[in-house]
Amino acid sequence: MTSATEAVRAARFYTSARRLPWVIGKFADWRLPLGPYNGVQVAVMSLGGLLLVKTASWWWSLLGPVPVVAWVAVIFICRRQKVAGRTPVGAALGVATRIAQPAGGRIGGRAARDRRPAALCGGFTLQGLDAVAPPAAPAADHGSTRPIPAAPATASAPASPAGPGPRRPLSPVQAALLATKADS
């Protein structure tokens, strides 16, 4: 039975991977000289050493031991280097993936691309404008009360397709087309 006054025990288990970062050169209690080294330091050591050995005939007569000292300094600088809170390898991978991204971004894991342009084709039909009179225009503010001529009614005008009944008012485009037709 547990009582309300009994303290709750908490147990925590830590692995060495959580307590120590990934390092190279630490074996039990023995360490490499000036070590342990992280992955970036090992890469700088190996690639820089290879580069210095292959080009030693070129730079030794000009610079002496300066490149070797610079190489050791870069190895030391890479020990705890962070770029915006990330390791240099992670930052370099982030930059590389950003450069490799398509310019338009991605949608659902695929490169987002604009669709090919396509021509839009269409048409329109004007129906029954011959028998319809244009609406009366409002009088101008200048005080002119000039009458607006109405379209002449003809007996040969075709019947409206909708049959007899109330007509919709004309739109300004229909009225302009009707006025143009009446003038000609």
GROMACS .gro file of C-alpha atoms in nm:
model
  184
    1MET     CA    1   0.000   0.000   0.000
    2THR     CA    2   0.120   0.347  -0.073
    3SER     CA    3   0.020   0.638   0.134
    4ALA     CA    4  -0.021   0.999   0.026
    5THR     CA    5   0.280   1.101   0.236
    6GLU     CA    6   0.520   0.856   0.075
    7ALA     CA    7   0.755   1.020  -0.176
    8VAL     CA    8   0.742   0.917  -0.540
    9ARG     CA    9   1.064   0.767  -0.667
   10ALA     CA   10   1.199   0.874  -1.003
   11ALA     CA   11   1.450   0.667  -1.192
   12ARG     CA   12   1.660   0.805  -1.477
   13PHE     CA   13   1.885   0.609  -1.707
   14TYR     CA   14   2.151   0.788  -1.909
   15THR     CA   15   2.354   0.624  -2.178
   16SER     CA   16   2.705   0.737  -2.258
   17ALA     CA   17   2.579   0.866  -2.594
   18ARG     CA   18   2.364   1.122  -2.416
   19ARG     CA   19   2.628   1.230  -2.169
   20LEU     CA   20   2.917   1.257  -2.416
   21PRO     CA   21   2.911   1.380  -2.775
   22TRP     CA   22   3.031   1.148  -3.047
   23VAL     CA   23   3.408   1.154  -3.019
   24ILE     CA   24   3.699   0.970  -3.171
   25GLY     CA   25   4.004   0.878  -2.967
   26LYS     CA   26   3.861   0.800  -2.626
   27PHE     CA   27   3.902   0.439  -2.521
   28ALA     CA   28   3.815   0.373  -2.157
   29ASP     CA   29   4.057   0.593  -1.965
   30TRP     CA   30   4.308   0.641  -2.246
   31ARG     CA   31   4.288   0.937  -2.489
   32LEU     CA   32   4.475   1.038  -2.801
   33PRO     CA   33   4.712   1.330  -2.749
   34LEU     CA   34   4.514   1.658  -2.742
   35GLY     CA   35   4.199   1.450  -2.803
   36PRO     CA   36   3.931   1.332  -2.814
   37TYR     CA   37   3.843   1.457  -3.160
   38ASN     CA   38   3.504   1.501  -3.323
   39GLY     CA   39   3.418   1.408  -3.682
   40VAL     CA   40   3.489   1.754  -3.825
   41GLN     CA   41   3.835   1.758  -3.668
   42VAL     CA   42   3.915   1.413  -3.810
   43ALA     CA   43   3.804   1.530  -4.157
   44VAL     CA   44   4.017   1.845  -4.133
   45MET     CA   45   4.312   1.640  -4.007
   46SER     CA   46   4.294   1.381  -4.282
   47LEU     CA   47   4.207   1.605  -4.579
   48GLY     CA   48   4.433   1.890  -4.469
   49GLY     CA   49   4.722   1.654  -4.400
   50LEU     CA   50   4.681   1.491  -4.741
   51LEU     CA   51   4.669   1.830  -4.911
   52LEU     CA   52   4.977   1.954  -4.724
   53VAL     CA   53   5.179   1.641  -4.805
   54LYS     CA   54   5.086   1.643  -5.176
   55THR     CA   55   5.169   2.014  -5.219
   56ALA     CA   56   5.470   2.041  -4.982
   57SER     CA   57   5.719   2.091  -5.266
   58TRP     CA   58   5.529   2.400  -5.376
   59TRP     CA   59   5.468   2.580  -5.046
   60TRP     CA   60   5.764   2.476  -4.826
   61SER     CA   61   6.020   2.694  -5.006
   62LEU     CA   62   5.788   2.998  -5.003
   63LEU     CA   63   5.606   2.981  -4.669
   64GLY     CA   64   5.801   2.743  -4.451
   65PRO     CA   65   5.601   2.590  -4.162
   66VAL     CA   66   5.319   2.852  -4.176
   67PRO     CA   67   5.067   2.622  -4.354
   68VAL     CA   68   5.131   2.345  -4.099
   69VAL     CA   69   5.068   2.586  -3.810
   70ALA     CA   70   4.753   2.712  -3.982
   71TRP     CA   71   4.637   2.350  -4.029
   72VAL     CA   72   4.683   2.274  -3.657
   73ALA     CA   73   4.500   2.599  -3.568
   74VAL     CA   74   4.205   2.504  -3.790
   75ILE     CA   75   4.191   2.161  -3.624
   76PHE     CA   76   4.174   2.328  -3.284
   77ILE     CA   77   3.910   2.582  -3.399
   78CYS     CA   78   3.686   2.299  -3.523
   79ARG     CA   79   3.674   2.148  -3.173
   80ARG     CA   80   3.352   2.315  -3.055
   81GLN     CA   81   3.255   2.516  -3.357
   82LYS     CA   82   2.884   2.593  -3.406
   83VAL     CA   83   2.711   2.766  -3.696
   84ALA     CA   84   2.377   2.909  -3.582
   85GLY     CA   85   2.363   2.642  -3.309
   86ARG     CA   86   2.444   2.357  -3.549
   87THR     CA   87   2.757   2.160  -3.612
   88PRO     CA   88   2.956   2.259  -3.921
   89VAL     CA   89   2.865   1.933  -4.097
   90GLY     CA   90   2.494   1.990  -4.035
   91ALA     CA   91   2.521   2.352  -4.150
   92ALA     CA   92   2.706   2.247  -4.466
   93LEU     CA   93   2.442   1.983  -4.542
   94GLY     CA   94   2.169   2.243  -4.490
   95VAL     CA   95   2.337   2.483  -4.732
   96ALA     CA   96   2.389   2.204  -4.987
   97THR     CA   97   2.023   2.095  -4.973
   98ARG     CA   98   1.909   2.458  -5.004
   99ILE     CA   99   2.123   2.506  -5.314
  100ALA     CA  100   1.986   2.182  -5.463
  101GLN     CA  101   1.622   2.286  -5.410
  102PRO     CA  102   1.425   2.386  -5.720
  103ALA     CA  103   1.366   2.760  -5.757
  104GLY     CA  104   0.987   2.724  -5.727
  105GLY     CA  105   1.006   2.504  -5.417
  106ARG     CA  106   0.841   2.168  -5.367
  107ILE     CA  107   0.482   2.052  -5.342
  108GLY     CA  108   0.428   1.703  -5.205
  109GLY     CA  109   0.798   1.622  -5.245
  110ARG     CA  110   0.803   1.706  -5.616
  111ALA     CA  111   0.941   2.016  -5.783
  112ALA     CA  112   0.673   2.284  -5.820
  113ARG     CA  113   0.653   2.401  -6.179
  114ASP     CA  114   0.426   2.640  -6.363
  115ARG     CA  115   0.178   2.480  -6.598
  116ARG     CA  116   0.225   2.514  -6.971
  117PRO     CA  117   0.041   2.812  -7.113
  118ALA     CA  118  -0.271   2.718  -7.308
  119ALA     CA  119  -0.484   2.932  -7.536
  120LEU     CA  120  -0.837   2.990  -7.415
  121CYS     CA  121  -1.090   2.971  -7.696
  122GLY     CA  122  -1.447   3.083  -7.668
  123GLY     CA  123  -1.725   3.267  -7.840
  124PHE     CA  124  -2.038   3.466  -7.774
  125THR     CA  125  -2.375   3.513  -7.938
  126LEU     CA  126  -2.596   3.820  -7.957
  127GLN     CA  127  -2.963   3.738  -7.977
  128GLY     CA  128  -3.271   3.945  -8.062
  129LEU     CA  129  -3.128   4.294  -8.049
  130ASP     CA  130  -3.316   4.421  -8.357
  131ALA     CA  131  -3.657   4.458  -8.193
  132VAL     CA  132  -3.541   4.596  -7.859
  133ALA     CA  133  -3.536   4.971  -7.797
  134PRO     CA  134  -3.244   5.111  -7.600
  135PRO     CA  135  -3.322   5.241  -7.254
  136ALA     CA  136  -3.366   5.612  -7.205
  137ALA     CA  137  -3.046   5.783  -7.095
  138PRO     CA  138  -3.064   6.011  -6.792
  139ALA     CA  139  -3.064   6.383  -6.861
  140ALA     CA  140  -2.729   6.559  -6.839
  141ASP     CA  141  -2.655   6.798  -6.555
  142HIS     CA  142  -2.625   7.086  -6.803
  143GLY     CA  143  -2.998   7.121  -6.825
  144SER     CA  144  -3.027   6.997  -7.182
  145THR     CA  145  -3.346   6.806  -7.242
  146ARG     CA  146  -3.268   6.682  -7.587
  147PRO     CA  147  -3.478   6.371  -7.672
  148ILE     CA  148  -3.294   6.050  -7.746
  149PRO     CA  149  -3.409   5.888  -8.070
  150ALA     CA  150  -3.551   5.541  -8.029
  151ALA     CA  151  -3.475   5.257  -8.266
  152PRO     CA  152  -3.739   5.227  -8.539
  153ALA     CA  153  -3.971   4.933  -8.496
  154THR     CA  154  -3.992   4.708  -8.797
  155ALA     CA  155  -4.259   4.458  -8.878
  156SER     CA  156  -4.007   4.203  -9.003
  157ALA     CA  157  -3.829   4.177  -8.667
  158PRO     CA  158  -3.797   3.817  -8.553
  159ALA     CA  159  -3.986   3.710  -8.245
  160SER     CA  160  -3.785   3.673  -7.930
  161PRO     CA  161  -3.678   3.315  -7.859
  162ALA     CA  162  -3.821   3.330  -7.509
  163GLY     CA  163  -4.163   3.416  -7.645
  164PRO     CA  164  -4.386   3.696  -7.527
  165GLY     CA  165  -4.325   3.819  -7.180
  166PRO     CA  166  -4.120   4.065  -6.987
  167ARG     CA  167  -3.778   4.142  -7.131
  168ARG     CA  168  -3.467   4.190  -6.933
  169PRO     CA  169  -3.318   4.539  -6.941
  170LEU     CA  170  -3.035   4.589  -7.186
  171SER     CA  171  -2.681   4.604  -7.065
  172PRO     CA  172  -2.473   4.908  -7.163
  173VAL     CA  173  -2.287   4.698  -7.423
  174GLN     CA  174  -2.614   4.579  -7.578
  175ALA     CA  175  -2.748   4.933  -7.584
  176ALA     CA  176  -2.430   5.061  -7.754
  177LEU     CA  177  -2.446   4.782  -8.014
  178LEU     CA  178  -2.811   4.857  -8.080
  179ALA     CA  179  -2.742   5.229  -8.118
  180THR     CA  180  -2.457   5.159  -8.360
  181LYS     CA  181  -2.678   4.933  -8.567
  182ALA     CA  182  -2.958   5.190  -8.573
  183ASP     CA  183  -2.720   5.463  -8.696
  184SER     CA  184  -2.602   5.255  -8.993
   0.00000   0.00000   0.00000
